[in-house]
Amino acid sequence: MDVLDARKKTGKGRKVGSTVTKRLLTGIARCGNCGSGLASAIYQRSTPSYQRYGYYYLCRVAGGGCGKLSRSGPPVDDYVQEILLSHLKTQARDVTPAKPEGPELEAAKAKLRQIESDKVEARRLRASDELSLSEFAREVRRLEDKEQEVKELASLLSVTPARAGSVAARIVREWDSYTVDMRRAEIARSMEAVVISKAGKGGAQRGRFRPELLEIVWR
Ligand SMILES: [Zn+2]
């Protein structure tokens, strides 16, 4: 609360009174130098960086960080979203079961095997004339009704595999209409952090985005 109050008073880097500057990767992006969660700030107006990028991420001493790292915001945001969406697209295609079969599904499958062997037995009894044709027909009908019922139950129990994939497909489809908060939530669900490293000696080429300085830590 003290930190928020201080921001309201100074208005540093934002309109006085405003504390709402959560960018896409605020707190998710981390400083590769000290590990602190990065904050965001607006470039000084009238600078080329302001014109081009608007905002940037930074490691803040006031936030407990080393204060030695900053990076233009939009290229990082674009890159991370691109990576996440391609990750989700892969998930959407994946149809392998998300979890092992539960005991109910096991039981349903055992029942189906039992019904199958009852049908074999009924056919055997009919072949040896121990069942009349009408008795045989009734028995087969009973077994087939039962089989239908158990199959429906089994298909209800095994819908889970496709679910993770369809959720991922929906997120990809609707991403453009998501708010920043919704996007942040989805990123945080898949990614533990996005670690941003310093460019190092001679690495500070102006205006060139370097994805190799970003490391995605998946959950
Ligand atoms: Zn730092």
Coordinates of C-alpha atoms and ligand atoms in Angstrom, one line a residue:
M1 CA 0.0 0.0 0.0
D2 CA 2.9 2.4 0.8
V3 CA 4.4 1.7 -2.6
L4 CA 1.1 2.5 -4.3
D5 CA 0.6 5.6 -2.3
A6 CA 4.1 6.8 -3.1
R7 CA 3.4 6.3 -6.8
K8 CA 0.2 8.3 -6.6
K9 CA 2.1 11.1 -5.0
T10 CA 5.0 11.3 -7.3
G11 CA 3.2 10.3 -10.5
K12 CA 6.6 9.2 -11.8
G13 CA 6.3 7.7 -15.2
R14 CA 2.6 7.9 -15.3
K15 CA -0.3 10.2 -14.8
V16 CA -0.5 11.4 -11.2
G17 CA -3.1 9.4 -9.4
S18 CA -2.9 6.4 -11.7
T19 CA -1.5 3.1 -10.6
V20 CA -2.9 1.1 -13.5
T21 CA 0.1 0.4 -15.8
K22 CA 0.1 -3.3 -15.9
R23 CA 1.7 -4.2 -19.2
L24 CA 1.5 -7.7 -20.7
L25 CA 4.6 -9.0 -19.0
T26 CA 4.9 -6.9 -15.9
G27 CA 6.0 -9.3 -13.2
I28 CA 6.2 -12.2 -15.6
A29 CA 9.3 -10.9 -17.3
R30 CA 12.3 -11.2 -15.0
C31 CA 15.7 -9.6 -14.9
G32 CA 18.4 -12.1 -16.2
N33 CA 20.9 -10.3 -14.0
C34 CA 19.2 -10.4 -10.6
G35 CA 16.0 -12.4 -11.1
S36 CA 13.6 -9.6 -10.0
G37 CA 10.2 -9.2 -11.7
L38 CA 10.4 -6.3 -14.2
A39 CA 8.3 -3.2 -13.9
S40 CA 7.2 -1.1 -16.9
A41 CA 7.5 2.6 -17.6
I42 CA 6.8 5.1 -20.4
Y43 CA 9.8 6.5 -22.4
Q44 CA 10.4 10.2 -22.1
R45 CA 8.0 11.9 -24.4
S46 CA 9.6 13.5 -27.5
T47 CA 12.4 10.8 -27.7
P48 CA 12.7 8.5 -30.7
S49 CA 12.1 5.5 -28.3
Y50 CA 8.8 7.0 -27.2
Q51 CA 7.8 7.5 -30.8
R52 CA 8.7 4.0 -31.7
Y53 CA 7.9 1.8 -28.6
G54 CA 6.1 3.9 -26.1
Y55 CA 7.0 1.8 -23.1
Y56 CA 9.7 -0.4 -21.8
Y57 CA 10.4 -3.0 -19.1
L58 CA 13.0 -2.3 -16.4
C59 CA 14.6 -3.8 -13.4
R60 CA 13.9 -1.3 -10.6
V61 CA 16.2 -0.7 -7.6
A62 CA 13.1 0.6 -5.8
G63 CA 11.4 -2.8 -6.5
G64 CA 14.3 -4.6 -4.9
G65 CA 16.2 -5.2 -8.2
C66 CA 19.6 -4.4 -9.5
G67 CA 18.4 -1.6 -11.7
K68 CA 20.8 -2.7 -14.5
L69 CA 18.4 -4.0 -17.2
S70 CA 15.8 -2.4 -19.4
R71 CA 14.2 -3.4 -22.7
S72 CA 11.7 -1.9 -25.1
G73 CA 8.3 -3.4 -24.4
P74 CA 6.4 -4.1 -27.6
P75 CA 8.9 -6.3 -29.4
V76 CA 9.2 -8.5 -26.3
D77 CA 5.4 -8.7 -25.9
D78 CA 5.0 -9.6 -29.6
Y79 CA 7.6 -12.3 -29.4
V80 CA 6.3 -13.9 -26.2
Q81 CA 2.7 -14.0 -27.6
E82 CA 3.9 -15.5 -30.8
I83 CA 5.7 -18.3 -28.8
L84 CA 2.7 -18.9 -26.6
L85 CA 0.3 -19.1 -29.5
S86 CA 2.5 -21.6 -31.4
H87 CA 2.8 -23.6 -28.2
L88 CA -1.1 -23.6 -27.8
K89 CA -1.5 -24.6 -31.5
T90 CA 0.7 -27.6 -30.8
Q91 CA -1.4 -28.5 -27.8
A92 CA -4.6 -28.1 -29.8
R93 CA -3.3 -30.8 -32.2
D94 CA -2.3 -33.1 -29.4
V95 CA -4.9 -35.8 -28.9
T96 CA -3.0 -38.0 -26.4
P97 CA -4.9 -38.7 -23.2
A98 CA -4.4 -36.0 -20.6
K99 CA -4.8 -38.4 -17.8
P100 CA -4.9 -42.1 -17.2
E101 CA -8.2 -43.9 -17.3
G102 CA -10.2 -43.7 -14.1
P103 CA -11.7 -46.8 -12.3
E104 CA -15.2 -46.1 -13.7
L105 CA -14.0 -46.3 -17.2
E106 CA -12.1 -49.5 -16.3
A107 CA -15.3 -51.0 -14.9
A108 CA -17.3 -50.0 -18.0
K109 CA -14.8 -51.7 -20.2
A110 CA -14.9 -54.9 -18.0
K111 CA -18.7 -54.8 -18.4
L112 CA -18.4 -54.6 -22.2
R113 CA -16.1 -57.6 -22.2
Q114 CA -18.6 -59.5 -20.0
I115 CA -21.5 -58.6 -22.4
E116 CA -19.5 -59.8 -25.4
S117 CA -18.8 -63.2 -23.8
D118 CA -22.5 -63.5 -22.7
K119 CA -23.4 -63.0 -26.4
V120 CA -21.0 -65.8 -27.4
E121 CA -22.6 -68.0 -24.8
A122 CA -26.1 -67.2 -26.0
R123 CA -25.1 -68.1 -29.5
R124 CA -23.6 -71.4 -28.3
L125 CA -26.8 -72.3 -26.4
R126 CA -28.8 -71.5 -29.4
A127 CA -26.6 -73.6 -31.6
S128 CA -27.0 -76.6 -29.3
D129 CA -30.8 -75.9 -29.2
E130 CA -30.8 -75.2 -25.5
L131 CA -32.4 -71.8 -26.3
S132 CA -35.5 -71.4 -28.5
L133 CA -35.3 -68.9 -31.2
S134 CA -37.5 -66.5 -29.3
E135 CA -35.5 -66.9 -26.1
F136 CA -32.3 -66.3 -28.0
A137 CA -33.7 -63.2 -29.7
R138 CA -34.8 -61.8 -26.3
E139 CA -31.5 -62.5 -24.8
V140 CA -29.5 -60.9 -27.6
R141 CA -31.8 -57.9 -27.5
R142 CA -31.2 -57.5 -23.7
L143 CA -27.5 -57.8 -24.1
E144 CA -27.4 -55.3 -27.0
D145 CA -29.4 -52.8 -25.0
K146 CA -27.1 -53.2 -22.1
E147 CA -24.1 -52.8 -24.3
Q148 CA -25.4 -49.6 -25.8
E149 CA -26.0 -48.2 -22.3
V150 CA -22.5 -49.1 -21.1
K151 CA -20.9 -47.7 -24.3
E152 CA -22.6 -44.4 -23.8
L153 CA -21.3 -44.2 -20.3
A154 CA -17.8 -45.1 -21.4
S155 CA -17.8 -42.4 -24.0
L156 CA -18.9 -39.8 -21.4
L157 CA -16.0 -41.0 -19.1
S158 CA -13.4 -40.7 -21.8
V159 CA -14.1 -37.2 -23.1
T160 CA -11.3 -35.7 -21.1
P161 CA -8.4 -36.4 -23.6
A162 CA -9.8 -34.0 -26.1
R163 CA -10.6 -31.2 -23.6
A164 CA -7.1 -29.8 -23.1
G165 CA -6.7 -29.6 -26.9
S166 CA -10.0 -27.9 -27.5
V167 CA -9.4 -25.3 -24.7
A168 CA -6.0 -24.5 -26.4
A169 CA -7.7 -24.2 -29.8
R170 CA -10.3 -21.8 -28.4
I171 CA -7.6 -19.5 -26.8
V172 CA -5.8 -19.3 -30.1
R173 CA -9.0 -18.5 -31.9
E174 CA -10.1 -15.8 -29.5
W175 CA -6.7 -14.3 -28.6
D176 CA -7.2 -11.1 -30.6
S177 CA -10.3 -10.2 -28.6
Y178 CA -8.6 -10.9 -25.2
T179 CA -7.9 -8.0 -22.8
V180 CA -4.4 -7.5 -21.4
D181 CA -5.5 -9.2 -18.1
M182 CA -6.9 -12.2 -19.9
R183 CA -3.7 -12.5 -21.9
R184 CA -1.6 -12.2 -18.8
A185 CA -3.5 -15.0 -17.1
E186 CA -3.0 -17.3 -20.1
I187 CA 0.7 -16.5 -20.3
A188 CA 1.1 -17.1 -16.6
R189 CA -0.7 -20.4 -16.9
S190 CA 1.9 -21.7 -19.4
M191 CA 5.0 -19.8 -18.5
E192 CA 6.7 -19.6 -15.1
A193 CA 8.7 -16.6 -16.3
V194 CA 10.3 -14.8 -19.3
V195 CA 13.9 -14.1 -18.4
I196 CA 15.5 -11.2 -20.2
S197 CA 19.2 -11.0 -20.3
K198 CA 21.5 -8.0 -20.8
A199 CA 22.8 -7.5 -24.2
G200 CA 26.4 -7.6 -23.0
K201 CA 29.5 -5.9 -24.5
G202 CA 28.9 -4.4 -27.9
G203 CA 25.5 -6.0 -28.0
A204 CA 23.4 -2.8 -27.7
Q205 CA 22.6 -2.4 -31.4
R206 CA 19.9 0.1 -31.6
G207 CA 16.5 -1.0 -32.7
R208 CA 17.3 -4.6 -33.3
F209 CA 15.3 -7.1 -31.3
R210 CA 17.3 -10.1 -30.2
P211 CA 15.2 -13.1 -29.2
E212 CA 18.3 -15.0 -28.1
L213 CA 18.3 -12.7 -25.1
L214 CA 14.9 -14.0 -24.0
E215 CA 14.5 -17.3 -22.2
I216 CA 11.0 -18.7 -21.7
V217 CA 10.7 -20.8 -18.5
W218 CA 7.7 -23.1 -19.1
R219 CA 5.6 -24.5 -16.3
Ligands
ZN1 ZN 18.0 -6.8 -12.1

